[in-house]
Amino acid sequence: MVRTPYGAVRGRYENGVAVFRGIPYAAPPFGPHRFRPPVPPEPWDGVRDAGAFGPTAPKPPYSEAFAQYLSDPVVPGDDCLNLNVWTPEPGPGARLPVLVWLHGGALTRGSSSVPVYDGGPFARDGVVLVSLNYRLGVEGYGLFPDAPANAGLRDQTAALTWVYEAIEEFGGDPARITVAGQSAGAISVGALIAAPRTQGLVRRAVLQSGAPEVSDRDRVRRMVRRMANRLRIPATAEAFAAVDRALLLRTQAEVGRLSSPVLGGPAFGIVVDGDVVPRDPLEALTEGGAAPGVDLMMGWTSDEYRLWLVPGGLLERVDRLGPVALAAAMARCRCGHEVPRGYRTLRPGAGPAEIVGQMVTDHLLRLPLLRLADARPRSSYVYEFAWPSLRPGLGACHALELGFVFGTGKAPDAVLLAGEGAPQDLADEMHAAWVRFAREGTPGWPHWDATHPTHLFGAGPSHTAKGPRDAELSLWTTAPVPRTPAQPPPPPAELPARMTELRSVVRRLRLPGNVRRT
């Protein structure tokens, strides 16, 4: 039994590790709390049972094509702002390092109850692991005129604050908290460590297959407006809150069907809001002095894009599109012909899909992560996961490394991506690197410097190479990719003038009346 700020909880011992599941860190985000910032949960009397995972945030299921590779359990219920703790030594005094895990899923799917994220192996190696649920999709990242932005990120901030205040009772050290995430979870990590509200809460951070970024506000608004048009309601939080939750999820899935990291399209994302995200997190971390003293470990997989293109046969379709796909990639990456031409020279046997995939991966992921490492060289460590899946066509794809990181490669969910017979010695090496980073601040290879040391997992025996991707990434230095600065919303006093200007532009377009009104 352990006491939290809101009441006592009772966990279970599993394989020598104390496990507490489904602990609420905030009140259910429904009823009066719908689309609002998280508030503390109601305290409880007695001892609350913490033996089972708590409810997951509302989310649509994966498509049939992706469900062959990714699992996403659903636990029904409203009390979805909850977390789980695995600890080898519950009770104050142990002062063990803590790793807080943020799941991925494009901010629309995923949960802490995915079996691959079992924290037992970390706890058995002396690290207290915390995983959490947060609001997703339109509930967590919709942009409305009558509600604050970034509700899901606010949830994560509340959970991180809970960990800082409560984890000592579970055997953790609040001065040694590492926040880690993969994909959308890594993007969230970047926003959290850059946020003014979390300064001082985190000692270390891991960003796996995701870089600090913010979405264009108009891109997120388009997602909300398309949902509103299908539902025939105003694009307001009040109107969305009145819609049946199952219908809302179906509509979200339909509208977001064509969105992907490679193809682009409207999507939910973290936005600059002038509050929890006052500026672009990457700029805050590289130029603004945010998160001083925070050690960073950053990594990616060699073939990230294959998880985005292999399911559903997109890889073959992109290859058939050929020049059209390359033109779309140039527009997506805001670059000229010299970039795909350089990739083709370096990969003479590659088809259009591989060129497009690697370009977009580098633009969205590797380049900003290395920009972050360049800005903080002595406290940054970089790695690449190169072992190819045993499942046909996936290569070293996005999310493949997670079973290796957690030491849960035998879980059926990990086998979906890796296939049967993934190498245990590679899992031991990668898991040990994360444990060592959480414990000591160094994963076991040199920190970033002018020689660009990158530790390679799974490319033969694990080893550190000097700049293994420098040739490809240098193509972008001759054709720099401009970052579109993300601006906070205009002050309310400016809105009437902005709307007048917008109406005059729309009138000059001479569109049909029904389109003008939309």
Short mmCIF file of C-alpha atoms in Angstrom, two decimals:
data_model
loop_
_atom_site.label_atom_id
_atom_site.label_comp_id
_atom_site.label_asym_id
_atom_site.label_seq_id
_atom_site.Cartn_x
_atom_site.Cartn_y
_atom_site.Cartn_z
CA MET A 1 0.00 0.00 0.00
CA VAL A 2 1.27 3.46 -0.92
CA ARG A 3 -0.18 6.87 -0.13
CA THR A 4 -0.63 9.36 -3.00
CA PRO A 5 -1.59 13.07 -2.75
CA TYR A 6 -5.28 12.09 -3.14
CA GLY A 7 -5.52 8.85 -1.17
CA ALA A 8 -3.95 5.45 -0.56
CA VAL A 9 -3.64 2.79 -3.28
CA ARG A 10 -3.00 -0.94 -3.10
CA GLY A 11 -0.94 -2.64 -5.81
CA ARG A 12 0.21 -6.20 -6.53
CA TYR A 13 3.54 -8.00 -6.56
CA GLU A 14 4.28 -9.55 -9.95
CA ASN A 15 7.57 -11.41 -10.50
CA GLY A 16 9.14 -9.60 -7.57
CA VAL A 17 8.04 -6.12 -8.73
CA ALA A 18 5.32 -3.98 -7.11
CA VAL A 19 2.80 -2.82 -9.74
CA PHE A 20 0.14 -0.13 -9.31
CA ARG A 21 -2.25 0.40 -12.22
CA GLY A 22 -4.99 2.89 -13.00
CA ILE A 23 -4.11 5.58 -10.43
CA PRO A 24 -5.99 8.81 -11.28
CA TYR A 25 -3.80 11.90 -11.58
CA ALA A 26 -6.69 14.16 -12.70
CA ALA A 27 -10.48 14.12 -12.70
CA PRO A 28 -12.39 12.45 -15.58
CA PRO A 29 -12.24 14.93 -18.52
CA PHE A 30 -15.98 14.78 -19.23
CA GLY A 31 -19.13 16.58 -18.11
CA PRO A 32 -18.06 20.07 -16.94
CA HIS A 33 -14.39 19.18 -17.59
CA ARG A 34 -14.90 18.32 -21.29
CA PHE A 35 -12.37 20.16 -23.50
CA ARG A 36 -11.07 21.98 -20.41
CA PRO A 37 -7.64 21.83 -18.70
CA PRO A 38 -7.23 18.93 -16.26
CA VAL A 39 -8.22 19.43 -12.63
CA PRO A 40 -7.17 17.33 -9.60
CA PRO A 41 -9.16 14.16 -8.90
CA GLU A 42 -11.54 13.94 -5.98
CA PRO A 43 -9.67 12.60 -2.94
CA TRP A 44 -10.87 9.22 -1.70
CA ASP A 45 -11.14 7.62 1.72
CA GLY A 46 -9.84 4.17 2.50
CA VAL A 47 -7.56 2.26 0.12
CA ARG A 48 -8.20 2.30 -3.63
CA ASP A 49 -7.46 -0.91 -5.52
CA ALA A 50 -4.79 -0.38 -8.18
CA GLY A 51 -4.68 -3.88 -9.62
CA ALA A 52 -5.98 -3.25 -13.16
CA PHE A 53 -5.30 -0.77 -15.95
CA GLY A 54 -7.60 2.22 -15.88
CA PRO A 55 -9.84 3.38 -18.74
CA THR A 56 -8.12 4.42 -21.97
CA ALA A 57 -8.78 7.77 -23.65
CA PRO A 58 -11.47 7.74 -26.38
CA LYS A 59 -9.88 6.80 -29.71
CA PRO A 60 -10.83 5.17 -33.02
CA PRO A 61 -9.41 1.71 -33.75
CA TYR A 62 -6.54 1.20 -36.16
CA SER A 63 -7.52 0.40 -39.72
CA GLU A 64 -7.47 -3.25 -40.72
CA ALA A 65 -4.17 -2.71 -42.56
CA PHE A 66 -2.40 -1.27 -39.50
CA ALA A 67 -4.03 -3.65 -37.00
CA GLN A 68 -1.88 -6.42 -38.52
CA TYR A 69 1.17 -4.71 -37.01
CA LEU A 70 -0.04 -2.60 -34.07
CA SER A 71 -2.30 -3.41 -31.13
CA ASP A 72 -4.30 -0.84 -29.18
CA PRO A 73 -6.29 -2.19 -26.20
CA VAL A 74 -9.47 -0.39 -25.15
CA VAL A 75 -10.51 -0.17 -21.50
CA PRO A 76 -13.95 1.48 -21.25
CA GLY A 77 -14.76 4.22 -18.75
CA ASP A 78 -14.55 7.98 -18.22
CA ASP A 79 -11.72 8.07 -15.66
CA CYS A 80 -9.07 7.97 -18.39
CA LEU A 81 -6.53 10.38 -16.90
CA ASN A 82 -4.65 7.71 -15.01
CA LEU A 83 -1.16 6.28 -14.69
CA ASN A 84 0.69 3.11 -13.71
CA VAL A 85 3.79 2.55 -11.59
CA TRP A 86 6.25 -0.39 -11.57
CA THR A 87 8.75 -0.24 -8.71
CA PRO A 88 11.19 -2.73 -7.16
CA GLU A 89 11.09 -1.04 -3.77
CA PRO A 90 7.89 0.82 -2.83
CA GLY A 91 8.21 3.27 0.03
CA PRO A 92 10.29 6.40 0.70
CA GLY A 93 14.02 6.09 1.09
CA ALA A 94 14.95 4.02 -1.97
CA ARG A 95 15.61 7.14 -4.14
CA LEU A 96 15.66 5.18 -7.40
CA PRO A 97 15.80 6.76 -10.87
CA VAL A 98 12.40 7.28 -12.50
CA LEU A 99 11.41 6.91 -16.15
CA VAL A 100 8.07 8.43 -17.23
CA TRP A 101 6.80 6.91 -20.50
CA LEU A 102 4.60 8.72 -23.05
CA HIS A 103 3.10 6.42 -25.68
CA GLY A 104 2.92 7.22 -29.39
CA GLY A 105 0.04 6.96 -31.83
CA ALA A 106 -0.08 10.23 -33.80
CA LEU A 107 -1.88 11.88 -30.83
CA THR A 108 -5.02 9.97 -31.89
CA ARG A 109 -4.37 6.39 -30.74
CA GLY A 110 -2.37 4.38 -28.21
CA SER A 111 -2.47 3.92 -24.45
CA SER A 112 -0.35 2.90 -21.48
CA SER A 113 -1.95 -0.56 -21.41
CA VAL A 114 -0.25 -1.81 -24.61
CA PRO A 115 1.55 -4.99 -23.40
CA VAL A 116 4.86 -3.95 -24.99
CA TYR A 117 5.03 -1.08 -22.44
CA ASP A 118 5.16 -3.41 -19.43
CA GLY A 119 7.49 -1.76 -16.91
CA GLY A 120 8.56 -4.95 -15.13
CA PRO A 121 11.98 -5.28 -16.83
CA PHE A 122 12.86 -1.64 -15.98
CA ALA A 123 11.81 -2.11 -12.35
CA ARG A 124 13.81 -5.33 -12.05
CA ASP A 125 16.83 -3.32 -13.20
CA GLY A 126 16.32 -0.67 -10.52
CA VAL A 127 14.30 1.98 -12.40
CA VAL A 128 10.81 3.07 -11.31
CA LEU A 129 8.72 3.18 -14.49
CA VAL A 130 5.58 5.31 -14.82
CA SER A 131 3.28 5.16 -17.87
CA LEU A 132 0.20 7.28 -18.41
CA ASN A 133 -2.88 7.96 -20.51
CA TYR A 134 -3.75 11.39 -21.86
CA ARG A 135 -6.52 12.81 -24.04
CA LEU A 136 -6.22 12.10 -27.76
CA GLY A 137 -7.58 13.35 -31.07
CA VAL A 138 -10.19 16.07 -31.05
CA GLU A 139 -10.68 15.67 -27.28
CA GLY A 140 -7.02 16.40 -26.60
CA TYR A 141 -5.77 18.44 -29.56
CA GLY A 142 -8.79 20.01 -31.24
CA LEU A 143 -8.55 23.77 -31.70
CA PHE A 144 -11.70 25.68 -30.73
CA PRO A 145 -12.58 29.35 -30.15
CA ASP A 146 -14.26 28.53 -26.81
CA ALA A 147 -11.67 26.19 -25.20
CA PRO A 148 -7.94 26.27 -24.37
CA ALA A 149 -5.61 24.50 -26.81
CA ASN A 150 -3.39 21.49 -26.12
CA ALA A 151 -5.61 19.71 -23.57
CA GLY A 152 -3.64 16.46 -24.05
CA LEU A 153 -0.33 18.20 -23.38
CA ARG A 154 -1.87 19.82 -20.30
CA ASP A 155 -2.80 16.30 -19.15
CA GLN A 156 0.82 15.19 -19.56
CA THR A 157 1.98 18.24 -17.60
CA ALA A 158 -0.44 17.38 -14.76
CA ALA A 159 0.82 13.76 -14.75
CA LEU A 160 4.46 14.88 -14.68
CA THR A 161 3.69 17.19 -11.76
CA TRP A 162 1.97 14.27 -9.97
CA VAL A 163 5.08 12.13 -10.47
CA TYR A 164 7.36 14.85 -9.12
CA GLU A 165 5.19 15.25 -6.01
CA ALA A 166 4.26 11.60 -5.35
CA ILE A 167 6.98 9.31 -6.70
CA GLU A 168 9.14 9.32 -3.57
CA GLU A 169 6.43 7.27 -1.82
CA PHE A 170 6.87 4.63 -4.55
CA GLY A 171 10.64 4.48 -4.09
CA GLY A 172 11.55 7.03 -6.76
CA ASP A 173 13.85 10.04 -6.66
CA PRO A 174 12.08 13.24 -7.82
CA ALA A 175 15.49 14.73 -8.64
CA ARG A 176 16.18 11.94 -11.18
CA ILE A 177 13.13 11.92 -13.43
CA THR A 178 13.64 10.96 -17.09
CA VAL A 179 10.69 11.64 -19.41
CA ALA A 180 10.73 9.45 -22.51
CA GLY A 181 8.48 8.89 -25.49
CA GLN A 182 8.28 7.47 -28.98
CA SER A 183 6.74 9.10 -32.08
CA ALA A 184 3.96 11.43 -30.86
CA GLY A 185 5.20 10.66 -27.36
CA ALA A 186 8.64 12.01 -28.31
CA ILE A 187 7.08 15.13 -29.84
CA SER A 188 5.28 15.56 -26.51
CA VAL A 189 8.54 15.11 -24.61
CA GLY A 190 10.07 17.95 -26.63
CA ALA A 191 7.15 20.22 -25.80
CA LEU A 192 7.20 19.27 -22.12
CA ILE A 193 10.89 19.92 -21.48
CA ALA A 194 10.63 23.26 -23.33
CA ALA A 195 7.50 24.38 -21.45
CA PRO A 196 7.96 27.01 -18.74
CA ARG A 197 5.56 25.13 -16.43
CA THR A 198 7.74 22.01 -16.26
CA GLN A 199 11.14 23.62 -15.76
CA GLY A 200 12.87 21.87 -12.87
CA LEU A 201 10.69 18.74 -12.98
CA VAL A 202 12.84 16.74 -15.44
CA ARG A 203 16.50 15.75 -15.23
CA ARG A 204 16.77 13.75 -18.47
CA ALA A 205 14.74 13.13 -21.63
CA VAL A 206 14.58 10.51 -24.40
CA LEU A 207 13.13 11.33 -27.83
CA GLN A 208 12.68 8.22 -29.97
CA SER A 209 11.43 8.66 -33.55
CA GLY A 210 9.95 12.08 -32.90
CA ALA A 211 11.34 15.62 -32.76
CA PRO A 212 10.13 18.77 -30.99
CA GLU A 213 7.61 20.46 -33.26
CA VAL A 214 4.38 22.40 -33.40
CA SER A 215 1.62 22.09 -35.96
CA ASP A 216 0.30 24.95 -38.03
CA ARG A 217 -2.86 26.22 -36.35
CA ASP A 218 -4.72 26.32 -39.66
CA ARG A 219 -3.89 22.65 -40.31
CA VAL A 220 -5.47 21.66 -36.99
CA ARG A 221 -8.44 23.97 -37.56
CA ARG A 222 -9.06 22.32 -40.94
CA MET A 223 -9.32 18.97 -39.19
CA VAL A 224 -11.87 20.37 -36.74
CA ARG A 225 -13.84 22.18 -39.49
CA ARG A 226 -14.03 19.03 -41.62
CA MET A 227 -15.40 17.12 -38.68
CA ALA A 228 -17.88 19.91 -37.96
CA ASN A 229 -19.05 19.94 -41.59
CA ARG A 230 -19.68 16.18 -41.55
CA LEU A 231 -21.52 16.44 -38.25
CA ARG A 232 -23.42 19.58 -39.37
CA ILE A 233 -22.53 21.47 -36.21
CA PRO A 234 -20.56 24.64 -35.41
CA ALA A 235 -16.80 24.17 -34.96
CA THR A 236 -16.97 24.91 -31.22
CA ALA A 237 -16.11 22.86 -28.16
CA GLU A 238 -19.66 23.33 -26.86
CA ALA A 239 -21.15 21.83 -30.03
CA PHE A 240 -18.64 18.95 -30.14
CA ALA A 241 -19.34 18.13 -26.49
CA ALA A 242 -23.00 17.53 -27.35
CA VAL A 243 -22.21 14.90 -30.01
CA ASP A 244 -22.42 11.19 -29.20
CA ARG A 245 -18.88 10.05 -28.39
CA ALA A 246 -18.94 7.01 -30.70
CA LEU A 247 -20.13 9.18 -33.61
CA LEU A 248 -17.38 11.69 -32.85
CA LEU A 249 -14.73 8.97 -33.04
CA ARG A 250 -16.09 7.57 -36.30
CA THR A 251 -16.11 11.04 -37.84
CA GLN A 252 -12.56 11.70 -36.64
CA ALA A 253 -11.38 8.44 -38.22
CA GLU A 254 -13.09 9.24 -41.54
CA VAL A 255 -11.69 12.77 -41.73
CA GLY A 256 -8.17 11.68 -40.75
CA ARG A 257 -8.10 8.66 -43.03
CA LEU A 258 -5.70 10.20 -45.57
CA SER A 259 -3.39 11.88 -43.07
CA SER A 260 0.06 10.37 -42.58
CA PRO A 261 3.60 11.59 -41.85
CA VAL A 262 4.56 10.96 -45.49
CA LEU A 263 1.42 12.21 -47.22
CA GLY A 264 0.64 15.11 -44.89
CA GLY A 265 -2.93 16.37 -44.76
CA PRO A 266 -4.94 17.86 -41.90
CA ALA A 267 -4.04 16.31 -38.58
CA PHE A 268 -4.11 17.00 -34.86
CA GLY A 269 -0.96 18.33 -33.24
CA ILE A 270 0.52 20.52 -30.53
CA VAL A 271 0.17 24.24 -31.35
CA VAL A 272 1.70 27.44 -30.05
CA ASP A 273 -0.93 28.78 -27.67
CA GLY A 274 0.78 31.63 -25.83
CA ASP A 275 0.36 29.67 -22.58
CA VAL A 276 1.71 26.13 -22.06
CA VAL A 277 3.48 26.36 -25.45
CA PRO A 278 4.54 29.99 -25.76
CA ARG A 279 6.88 29.33 -28.72
CA ASP A 280 8.13 26.56 -31.00
CA PRO A 281 9.71 23.98 -28.62
CA LEU A 282 12.63 23.30 -30.97
CA GLU A 283 13.51 26.98 -31.04
CA ALA A 284 13.10 27.22 -27.26
CA LEU A 285 15.49 24.29 -26.77
CA THR A 286 18.08 25.33 -29.36
CA GLU A 287 17.99 29.12 -29.07
CA GLY A 288 15.93 30.06 -26.04
CA GLY A 289 17.81 28.41 -23.20
CA ALA A 290 14.93 26.12 -22.18
CA ALA A 291 15.59 23.00 -20.09
CA PRO A 292 19.10 23.93 -18.90
CA GLY A 293 20.97 20.96 -17.50
CA VAL A 294 18.62 18.35 -19.04
CA ASP A 295 20.52 15.43 -20.62
CA LEU A 296 19.11 14.18 -23.94
CA MET A 297 19.15 10.81 -25.69
CA MET A 298 17.69 10.83 -29.20
CA GLY A 299 17.22 8.06 -31.74
CA TRP A 300 15.40 6.76 -34.78
CA THR A 301 15.05 3.61 -36.82
CA SER A 302 16.76 3.18 -40.20
CA ASP A 303 13.52 2.71 -42.15
CA GLU A 304 10.95 4.71 -40.19
CA TYR A 305 8.77 5.31 -43.25
CA ARG A 306 8.11 1.64 -43.95
CA LEU A 307 5.49 1.40 -41.20
CA TRP A 308 3.71 4.36 -42.81
CA LEU A 309 3.82 2.96 -46.36
CA VAL A 310 3.86 -0.85 -46.19
CA PRO A 311 0.39 -1.41 -44.62
CA GLY A 312 -2.34 -1.15 -47.22
CA GLY A 313 0.07 -1.31 -50.16
CA LEU A 314 1.01 2.40 -50.11
CA LEU A 315 4.65 1.55 -50.87
CA GLU A 316 3.72 0.09 -54.26
CA ARG A 317 1.34 2.97 -55.02
CA VAL A 318 4.00 5.58 -54.31
CA ASP A 319 6.42 3.68 -56.56
CA ARG A 320 3.81 3.71 -59.36
CA LEU A 321 3.30 7.47 -58.97
CA GLY A 322 7.03 8.03 -59.52
CA PRO A 323 7.69 11.70 -60.45
CA VAL A 324 4.35 12.80 -59.02
CA ALA A 325 5.27 11.34 -55.62
CA LEU A 326 8.70 12.98 -55.73
CA ALA A 327 7.10 16.35 -56.55
CA ALA A 328 4.73 15.93 -53.60
CA ALA A 329 7.67 15.08 -51.33
CA MET A 330 9.51 18.21 -52.44
CA ALA A 331 6.44 20.28 -51.59
CA ARG A 332 6.08 18.48 -48.25
CA CYS A 333 9.74 19.10 -47.42
CA ARG A 334 9.90 22.57 -49.01
CA CYS A 335 13.03 21.74 -51.04
CA GLY A 336 14.19 21.79 -54.65
CA HIS A 337 15.14 19.06 -57.14
CA GLU A 338 18.71 18.85 -55.85
CA VAL A 339 17.60 17.02 -52.69
CA PRO A 340 15.84 14.00 -54.31
CA ARG A 341 18.55 13.98 -56.99
CA GLY A 342 21.18 13.65 -54.22
CA TYR A 343 19.24 10.84 -52.51
CA ARG A 344 19.02 8.97 -55.80
CA THR A 345 22.79 9.30 -56.29
CA LEU A 346 23.45 7.93 -52.80
CA ARG A 347 20.87 5.13 -53.24
CA PRO A 348 21.20 4.13 -56.91
CA GLY A 349 18.90 1.11 -56.62
CA ALA A 350 16.14 2.86 -54.68
CA GLY A 351 12.64 3.33 -56.07
CA PRO A 352 10.53 6.48 -55.63
CA ALA A 353 8.90 5.21 -52.42
CA GLU A 354 12.26 4.72 -50.70
CA ILE A 355 13.49 8.15 -51.85
CA VAL A 356 10.27 9.84 -50.73
CA GLY A 357 10.23 7.95 -47.41
CA GLN A 358 13.82 8.77 -46.52
CA MET A 359 13.41 12.41 -47.55
CA VAL A 360 10.34 12.91 -45.40
CA THR A 361 11.88 10.99 -42.48
CA ASP A 362 14.98 13.17 -42.57
CA HIS A 363 12.99 16.38 -42.95
CA LEU A 364 10.54 15.67 -40.13
CA LEU A 365 12.72 13.70 -37.77
CA ARG A 366 16.47 13.34 -38.22
CA LEU A 367 17.28 16.93 -39.19
CA PRO A 368 15.49 18.58 -36.23
CA LEU A 369 16.87 15.99 -33.79
CA LEU A 370 20.41 16.63 -35.02
CA ARG A 371 19.79 20.37 -34.87
CA LEU A 372 18.92 19.80 -31.21
CA ALA A 373 22.06 17.72 -30.66
CA ASP A 374 24.22 20.38 -32.35
CA ALA A 375 22.81 23.02 -29.99
CA ARG A 376 23.44 20.91 -26.87
CA PRO A 377 26.43 18.72 -27.82
CA ARG A 378 27.96 17.78 -24.47
CA SER A 379 24.65 16.61 -23.01
CA SER A 380 23.23 14.82 -26.11
CA TYR A 381 23.54 11.18 -27.17
CA VAL A 382 22.36 9.90 -30.56
CA TYR A 383 21.57 6.38 -31.78
CA GLU A 384 20.02 4.52 -34.71
CA PHE A 385 18.15 1.21 -34.58
CA ALA A 386 19.00 -0.74 -37.74
CA TRP A 387 17.86 -4.34 -37.15
CA PRO A 388 15.31 -5.31 -39.87
CA SER A 389 12.02 -6.92 -38.92
CA LEU A 390 11.51 -10.58 -39.76
CA ARG A 391 8.15 -9.61 -41.27
CA PRO A 392 8.35 -9.00 -45.03
CA GLY A 393 8.86 -5.44 -46.24
CA LEU A 394 9.05 -3.67 -42.88
CA GLY A 395 12.83 -3.33 -42.53
CA ALA A 396 13.89 -1.37 -39.45
CA CYS A 397 10.54 0.43 -39.35
CA HIS A 398 8.88 2.92 -37.02
CA ALA A 399 8.04 1.44 -33.56
CA LEU A 400 9.99 -1.78 -34.17
CA GLU A 401 12.51 -0.94 -31.45
CA LEU A 402 9.95 -0.70 -28.61
CA GLY A 403 10.00 -4.38 -27.68
CA PHE A 404 13.80 -4.14 -27.49
CA VAL A 405 13.72 -1.00 -25.32
CA PHE A 406 11.26 -2.46 -22.81
CA GLY A 407 12.65 -5.99 -22.90
CA THR A 408 9.22 -7.27 -23.90
CA GLY A 409 10.08 -8.72 -27.30
CA LYS A 410 8.26 -11.97 -26.58
CA ALA A 411 4.93 -10.20 -26.03
CA PRO A 412 2.46 -10.99 -28.86
CA ASP A 413 2.18 -7.28 -29.60
CA ALA A 414 5.94 -7.01 -30.17
CA VAL A 415 5.89 -10.09 -32.41
CA LEU A 416 3.31 -8.35 -34.64
CA LEU A 417 6.08 -6.01 -35.80
CA ALA A 418 9.28 -7.98 -35.25
CA GLY A 419 8.17 -11.47 -36.17
CA GLU A 420 9.15 -14.62 -34.27
CA GLY A 421 12.74 -14.99 -33.12
CA ALA A 422 13.98 -11.42 -32.54
CA PRO A 423 17.53 -11.49 -31.08
CA GLN A 424 17.52 -11.36 -27.27
CA ASP A 425 21.12 -10.12 -27.05
CA LEU A 426 20.17 -7.00 -29.03
CA ALA A 427 17.23 -6.39 -26.69
CA ASP A 428 19.52 -6.75 -23.67
CA GLU A 429 21.94 -4.17 -25.11
CA MET A 430 19.29 -1.61 -25.97
CA HIS A 431 17.34 -1.99 -22.73
CA ALA A 432 20.60 -1.68 -20.75
CA ALA A 433 21.43 1.58 -22.55
CA TRP A 434 18.09 3.12 -21.52
CA VAL A 435 18.51 1.90 -17.94
CA ARG A 436 22.00 3.35 -17.74
CA PHE A 437 20.85 6.67 -19.19
CA ALA A 438 18.03 6.94 -16.62
CA ARG A 439 20.43 6.04 -13.82
CA GLU A 440 23.60 7.92 -14.79
CA GLY A 441 22.81 10.32 -17.65
CA THR A 442 25.01 8.49 -20.16
CA PRO A 443 23.92 5.44 -22.21
CA GLY A 444 27.43 4.06 -22.72
CA TRP A 445 28.75 5.78 -25.86
CA PRO A 446 30.32 9.21 -26.50
CA HIS A 447 28.26 12.37 -26.34
CA TRP A 448 27.56 14.35 -29.51
CA ASP A 449 30.38 16.44 -30.94
CA ALA A 450 31.79 17.59 -34.28
CA THR A 451 32.44 13.99 -35.35
CA HIS A 452 28.72 13.09 -34.98
CA PRO A 453 29.07 9.83 -33.00
CA THR A 454 25.95 7.69 -33.51
CA HIS A 455 25.48 4.35 -31.78
CA LEU A 456 24.14 1.71 -34.15
CA PHE A 457 21.94 -1.04 -32.72
CA GLY A 458 21.43 -4.08 -34.93
CA ALA A 459 23.77 -3.21 -37.82
CA GLY A 460 26.02 -6.17 -37.05
CA PRO A 461 27.52 -6.03 -33.55
CA SER A 462 26.34 -2.83 -31.84
CA HIS A 463 28.95 -0.11 -32.23
CA THR A 464 29.42 3.65 -32.43
CA ALA A 465 30.06 5.13 -35.87
CA LYS A 466 31.09 8.63 -36.86
CA GLY A 467 28.27 10.31 -38.75
CA PRO A 468 26.72 7.29 -40.55
CA ARG A 469 24.06 9.47 -42.20
CA ASP A 470 26.13 12.59 -42.81
CA ALA A 471 26.18 12.13 -46.59
CA GLU A 472 22.38 12.19 -46.85
CA LEU A 473 21.83 14.88 -44.29
CA SER A 474 24.45 17.15 -45.85
CA LEU A 475 22.21 17.38 -48.93
CA TRP A 476 19.93 19.63 -46.90
CA THR A 477 22.71 22.05 -45.96
CA THR A 478 23.09 23.05 -49.60
CA ALA A 479 19.32 23.51 -49.85
CA PRO A 480 18.27 24.59 -46.35
CA VAL A 481 14.71 23.82 -45.36
CA PRO A 482 12.98 26.92 -44.01
CA ARG A 483 10.99 26.42 -40.84
CA THR A 484 7.64 28.18 -40.87
CA PRO A 485 7.58 30.12 -37.62
CA ALA A 486 4.61 29.20 -35.45
CA GLN A 487 2.91 32.30 -34.10
CA PRO A 488 0.64 32.58 -31.08
CA PRO A 489 -2.95 33.60 -31.79
CA PRO A 490 -3.52 37.33 -32.33
CA PRO A 491 -4.73 39.35 -29.35
CA PRO A 492 -8.56 39.58 -29.19
CA ALA A 493 -8.42 43.25 -30.08
CA GLU A 494 -6.92 42.41 -33.48
CA LEU A 495 -9.50 39.80 -34.46
CA PRO A 496 -12.17 42.16 -35.97
CA ALA A 497 -9.58 43.75 -38.30
CA ARG A 498 -8.24 40.31 -39.28
CA MET A 499 -11.77 39.07 -40.06
CA THR A 500 -12.53 42.17 -42.17
CA GLU A 501 -9.35 41.57 -44.16
CA LEU A 502 -10.24 37.90 -44.64
CA ARG A 503 -13.77 38.72 -45.83
CA SER A 504 -12.44 41.17 -48.40
CA VAL A 505 -10.07 38.53 -49.78
CA VAL A 506 -12.87 35.96 -50.01
CA ARG A 507 -15.15 38.46 -51.81
CA ARG A 508 -12.45 39.13 -54.42
CA LEU A 509 -12.23 35.40 -55.16
CA ARG A 510 -15.79 35.53 -56.61
CA LEU A 511 -16.66 32.12 -55.25
CA PRO A 512 -20.26 30.82 -55.12
CA GLY A 513 -22.20 32.10 -52.14
CA ASN A 514 -22.34 28.77 -50.31
CA VAL A 515 -18.54 28.40 -50.55
CA ARG A 516 -17.98 31.98 -49.39
CA ARG A 517 -20.10 31.34 -46.29
CA THR A 518 -18.17 28.15 -45.51
#
